[in-house]
Amino acid sequence: MAVSFAQIRATSDQVFTENCPTRVVLDHVMSKWGVLVLMALTDGTARWGELRRSVTGISEKMLASTLRTLESDGIVNRTAYPEVPPRVEYALTERGVELMERMMPLMEWIASNADDIVGRRA
């Protein structure tokens, strides 16, 4: 059985409260674009254009913002190469890999059940 909410809260009575850092992290990694960018990076290092094609529908501004946020959080690594033309690659950090090992089962469940869940609304 998975850890319960009560068990997590028992570690600190401030976990998941209004000013808790957990809410910031949840906002960053569980946003629609955050999740999709992280999923695209589970296949390995990717360049900007590859991410734009993998995460269909994301604007350049939103991709840049999402990548900056995830990099600041230590979840994504950005490597710029001093070449002409410039080459920049993005990859998951160790923390990002650990996060995605936990998140991918959830994403698999969502992919398997999304049609039924959305179909109930119709």
Coordinates of N, CA and C in Angstrom, one line a residue:
M1 N 0.8 -1.2 0.0 CA 0.0 0.0 0.0 C 0.9 1.2 0.0
A2 N 0.4 2.3 -0.7 CA 1.2 3.5 -0.8 C 1.1 4.3 0.6
V3 N 2.0 5.2 0.7 CA 2.0 6.0 1.9 C 0.7 6.9 1.9
S4 N 0.1 7.1 3.0 CA -1.1 7.9 3.1 C -0.8 9.4 3.3
F5 N -1.8 10.2 3.0 CA -1.6 11.6 3.3 C -1.3 11.9 4.8
A6 N -2.0 11.2 5.6 CA -1.8 11.3 7.1 C -0.4 11.0 7.5
Q7 N 0.2 10.0 6.8 CA 1.6 9.6 7.1 C 2.6 10.7 6.7
I8 N 2.3 11.3 5.5 CA 3.1 12.3 5.0 C 3.0 13.5 6.0
R9 N 1.8 13.9 6.3 CA 1.6 15.0 7.2 C 2.2 14.8 8.6
A10 N 2.4 13.5 9.0 CA 3.0 13.2 10.3 C 4.4 13.6 10.4
T11 N 5.1 13.7 9.2 CA 6.5 14.0 9.2 C 6.7 15.5 9.5
S12 N 5.7 16.3 9.2 CA 5.7 17.7 9.5 C 4.3 18.3 9.4
D13 N 3.8 19.0 10.4 CA 2.5 19.5 10.4 C 2.3 20.6 9.4
Q14 N 3.5 21.1 8.8 CA 3.4 22.2 7.8 C 3.4 21.7 6.4
V15 N 3.6 20.3 6.2 CA 3.6 19.8 4.8 C 2.3 20.0 4.1
F16 N 2.3 20.6 2.9 CA 1.2 20.9 2.1 C 0.2 22.0 2.6
T17 N 0.7 22.7 3.6 CA -0.1 23.9 4.0 C 0.2 25.1 3.1
E18 N -0.5 26.1 3.4 CA -0.6 27.3 2.4 C 0.8 27.8 2.1
N19 N 1.7 28.0 3.0 CA 3.0 28.5 2.7 C 4.1 27.5 2.6
C20 N 3.8 26.2 2.5 CA 4.8 25.2 2.4 C 5.4 25.1 1.0
P21 N 6.7 24.9 0.9 CA 7.4 24.7 -0.4 C 6.8 23.6 -1.2
T22 N 6.1 22.6 -0.6 CA 5.6 21.6 -1.4 C 4.6 22.1 -2.5
R23 N 3.9 23.1 -2.1 CA 2.9 23.7 -3.1 C 3.6 24.3 -4.3
V24 N 4.8 24.9 -4.0 CA 5.5 25.5 -5.1 C 6.0 24.4 -6.1
V25 N 6.6 23.4 -5.5 CA 7.1 22.3 -6.3 C 5.9 21.6 -7.1
L26 N 4.8 21.4 -6.4 CA 3.7 20.8 -7.1 C 3.2 21.7 -8.3
D27 N 3.2 23.0 -8.1 CA 2.8 23.9 -9.2 C 3.8 23.8 -10.3
H28 N 5.1 23.7 -10.1 CA 6.1 23.6 -11.1 C 6.0 22.3 -11.9
V29 N 6.0 21.2 -11.2 CA 6.2 19.9 -11.8 C 4.8 19.3 -12.3
M30 N 3.7 19.7 -11.7 CA 2.4 19.1 -12.1 C 1.6 20.0 -13.0
S31 N 2.2 21.2 -13.4 CA 1.5 22.0 -14.3 C 1.4 21.2 -15.7
K32 N 0.4 21.6 -16.5 CA 0.2 20.9 -17.7 C 1.5 20.8 -18.5
W33 N 2.2 22.0 -18.7 CA 3.4 22.1 -19.5 C 4.6 21.5 -18.8
G34 N 4.6 21.6 -17.5 CA 5.7 21.0 -16.7 C 5.8 19.5 -16.9
V35 N 4.6 18.9 -16.7 CA 4.5 17.4 -16.9 C 4.9 17.0 -18.3
L36 N 4.4 17.7 -19.3 CA 4.7 17.3 -20.7 C 6.1 17.5 -21.0
V37 N 6.8 18.5 -20.6 CA 8.2 18.8 -20.8 C 9.0 17.7 -20.1
L38 N 8.7 17.4 -18.9 CA 9.4 16.4 -18.1 C 9.2 15.0 -18.8
M39 N 8.0 14.7 -19.3 CA 7.8 13.4 -19.9 C 8.7 13.3 -21.2
A40 N 8.7 14.4 -22.0 CA 9.5 14.4 -23.2 C 11.0 14.2 -22.9
L41 N 11.5 14.7 -21.7 CA 12.9 14.5 -21.4 C 13.2 13.1 -20.8
T42 N 12.2 12.3 -20.5 CA 12.4 11.0 -20.0 C 13.1 10.1 -21.1
D43 N 12.9 10.5 -22.3 CA 13.5 9.7 -23.4 C 15.0 10.1 -23.6
G44 N 15.5 11.1 -22.9 CA 16.9 11.5 -23.0 C 17.0 13.0 -23.3
T45 N 18.3 13.3 -23.5 CA 18.6 14.7 -23.8 C 17.9 15.2 -25.1
A46 N 17.4 16.5 -25.0 CA 16.7 17.0 -26.2 C 17.1 18.5 -26.4
R47 N 17.1 18.9 -27.6 CA 17.3 20.3 -28.0 C 16.0 21.0 -28.0
W48 N 16.1 22.3 -28.1 CA 14.9 23.2 -28.0 C 13.8 22.7 -29.1
G49 N 14.3 22.6 -30.3 CA 13.3 22.3 -31.4 C 12.7 20.9 -31.2
E50 N 13.5 20.0 -30.7 CA 12.9 18.6 -30.4 C 11.8 18.7 -29.3
L51 N 12.1 19.5 -28.3 CA 11.1 19.7 -27.3 C 9.8 20.4 -27.8
R52 N 10.0 21.4 -28.7 CA 8.8 22.0 -29.3 C 8.0 21.1 -30.1
R53 N 8.6 20.2 -30.8 CA 7.9 19.2 -31.6 C 7.3 18.1 -30.7
S54 N 7.9 17.7 -29.6 CA 7.4 16.7 -28.7 C 6.2 17.2 -27.9
V55 N 6.3 18.4 -27.5 CA 5.2 19.0 -26.6 C 4.3 19.9 -27.5
T56 N 3.5 19.2 -28.3 CA 2.7 20.0 -29.3 C 1.8 20.9 -28.5
G57 N 1.6 22.1 -29.1 CA 0.7 23.1 -28.6 C 1.4 24.1 -27.6
I58 N 2.6 23.8 -27.2 CA 3.3 24.8 -26.3 C 3.9 25.9 -27.1
S59 N 3.7 27.1 -26.6 CA 4.3 28.3 -27.2 C 5.8 28.4 -26.9
E60 N 6.5 29.1 -27.7 CA 7.9 29.3 -27.4 C 8.1 30.0 -26.0
K61 N 7.3 31.0 -25.7 CA 7.4 31.7 -24.5 C 7.1 30.7 -23.3
M62 N 6.1 29.9 -23.4 CA 5.8 28.9 -22.3 C 6.8 27.9 -22.2
L63 N 7.4 27.4 -23.3 CA 8.5 26.4 -23.2 C 9.7 27.0 -22.5
A64 N 10.0 28.2 -22.9 CA 11.2 28.9 -22.3 C 10.9 29.1 -20.8
S65 N 9.8 29.5 -20.4 CA 9.4 29.7 -19.0 C 9.4 28.4 -18.2
T66 N 8.9 27.4 -18.8 CA 8.8 26.1 -18.1 C 10.2 25.5 -17.9
L67 N 11.0 25.6 -18.9 CA 12.4 25.1 -18.8 C 13.2 25.9 -17.8
R68 N 13.1 27.2 -17.8 CA 13.8 28.0 -16.8 C 13.4 27.7 -15.4
T69 N 12.1 27.5 -15.2 CA 11.6 27.1 -13.9 C 12.1 25.8 -13.4
L70 N 12.0 24.8 -14.3 CA 12.5 23.4 -14.0 C 14.0 23.4 -13.8
E71 N 14.7 24.2 -14.5 CA 16.2 24.3 -14.3 C 16.5 25.0 -13.0
S72 N 15.8 26.0 -12.6 CA 16.0 26.7 -11.3 C 15.7 25.7 -10.2
D73 N 14.7 24.8 -10.4 CA 14.4 23.9 -9.3 C 15.3 22.7 -9.2
G74 N 16.3 22.6 -10.2 CA 17.3 21.5 -10.1 C 16.7 20.2 -10.7
I75 N 15.7 20.3 -11.5 CA 15.1 19.1 -12.1 C 15.5 18.9 -13.5
V76 N 15.8 20.0 -14.2 CA 16.3 20.0 -15.6 C 17.7 20.6 -15.7
N77 N 18.6 20.1 -16.5 CA 19.9 20.7 -16.7 C 19.9 21.3 -18.1
R78 N 20.4 22.5 -18.2 CA 20.6 23.1 -19.5 C 22.1 23.2 -19.8
T79 N 22.5 22.7 -21.0 CA 23.9 22.8 -21.4 C 24.0 23.5 -22.7
A80 N 24.7 24.6 -22.6 CA 24.9 25.5 -23.8 C 26.3 25.2 -24.3
Y81 N 26.4 24.9 -25.6 CA 27.7 24.6 -26.2 C 28.2 25.9 -27.0
P82 N 29.5 26.3 -26.9 CA 30.0 27.5 -27.5 C 30.3 27.2 -29.0
E83 N 29.2 27.0 -29.8 CA 29.4 26.7 -31.2 C 28.6 27.7 -32.0
V84 N 28.8 27.7 -33.3 CA 28.1 28.5 -34.2 C 27.5 27.6 -35.3
P85 N 26.2 27.5 -35.4 CA 25.2 28.2 -34.6 C 25.1 27.6 -33.1
P86 N 24.6 28.4 -32.2 CA 24.6 27.9 -30.8 C 23.8 26.6 -30.7
R87 N 24.2 25.8 -29.8 CA 23.5 24.5 -29.5 C 23.3 24.4 -28.0
V88 N 22.0 24.2 -27.6 CA 21.6 24.1 -26.2 C 20.8 22.8 -26.1
E89 N 21.2 22.0 -25.1 CA 20.5 20.8 -24.8 C 20.0 20.8 -23.4
Y90 N 18.9 20.0 -23.2 CA 18.2 19.9 -22.0 C 18.1 18.5 -21.6
A91 N 18.3 18.2 -20.3 CA 18.2 16.8 -19.8 C 17.7 16.8 -18.4
L92 N 17.2 15.7 -17.9 CA 16.8 15.6 -16.5 C 18.1 15.5 -15.7
T93 N 18.0 16.1 -14.5 CA 19.1 15.9 -13.5 C 18.8 14.6 -12.8
E94 N 19.7 14.2 -11.9 CA 19.4 13.0 -11.1 C 18.1 13.2 -10.3
R95 N 17.8 14.3 -9.8 CA 16.6 14.6 -9.1 C 15.4 14.5 -10.1
G96 N 15.6 15.0 -11.3 CA 14.5 14.9 -12.3 C 14.2 13.4 -12.7
V97 N 15.3 12.6 -12.8 CA 15.1 11.2 -13.1 C 14.4 10.5 -12.0
E98 N 14.7 10.8 -10.8 CA 14.1 10.2 -9.6 C 12.6 10.6 -9.6
L99 N 12.3 11.9 -9.9 CA 10.9 12.4 -9.9 C 10.1 11.6 -11.0
M100 N 10.7 11.5 -12.2 CA 10.0 10.9 -13.3 C 9.8 9.4 -13.1
E101 N 10.7 8.7 -12.3 CA 10.5 7.3 -12.0 C 9.2 7.1 -11.2
R102 N 8.9 8.1 -10.4 CA 7.7 8.1 -9.6 C 6.5 8.6 -10.3
M103 N 6.7 9.6 -11.2 CA 5.6 10.2 -11.9 C 5.1 9.3 -13.1
M104 N 6.0 8.6 -13.8 CA 5.6 7.8 -15.0 C 4.5 6.8 -14.7
P105 N 4.4 6.1 -13.6 CA 3.3 5.2 -13.3 C 2.0 6.0 -13.3
L106 N 2.0 7.2 -12.7 CA 0.8 8.0 -12.7 C 0.4 8.4 -14.1
M107 N 1.4 8.8 -14.9 CA 1.1 9.2 -16.3 C 0.6 8.0 -17.1
E108 N 1.1 6.9 -16.9 CA 0.6 5.7 -17.6 C -0.8 5.4 -17.2
W109 N -1.2 5.5 -15.9 CA -2.5 5.3 -15.5 C -3.5 6.4 -16.1
I110 N -3.0 7.6 -16.2 CA -3.8 8.7 -16.8 C -4.0 8.4 -18.3
A111 N -3.0 8.0 -19.0 CA -3.1 7.6 -20.4 C -4.1 6.5 -20.6
S112 N -4.1 5.5 -19.7 CA -5.0 4.3 -19.9 C -6.4 4.7 -19.6
N113 N -6.7 5.7 -18.7 CA -8.0 6.0 -18.3 C -8.6 7.3 -18.8
A114 N -7.9 8.1 -19.4 CA -8.3 9.4 -19.8 C -9.6 9.4 -20.7
D115 N -9.6 8.5 -21.7 CA -10.8 8.4 -22.6 C -12.0 8.1 -21.8
D116 N -12.0 7.1 -20.9 CA -13.2 6.8 -20.1 C -13.6 7.9 -19.2
I117 N -12.6 8.6 -18.6 CA -12.9 9.7 -17.7 C -13.5 10.9 -18.4
V118 N -12.9 11.3 -19.5 CA -13.4 12.4 -20.3 C -14.8 12.0 -20.9
G119 N -14.9 10.7 -21.3 CA -16.1 10.2 -22.0 C -17.3 10.3 -21.0
R120 N -17.1 10.2 -19.7 CA -18.2 10.3 -18.8 C -18.8 11.7 -18.8
R121 N -18.1 12.7 -19.2 CA -18.6 14.1 -19.2 C -19.5 14.3 -20.4
A122 N -19.4 13.5 -21.4 CA -20.2 13.7 -22.6 C -21.7 13.3 -22.4

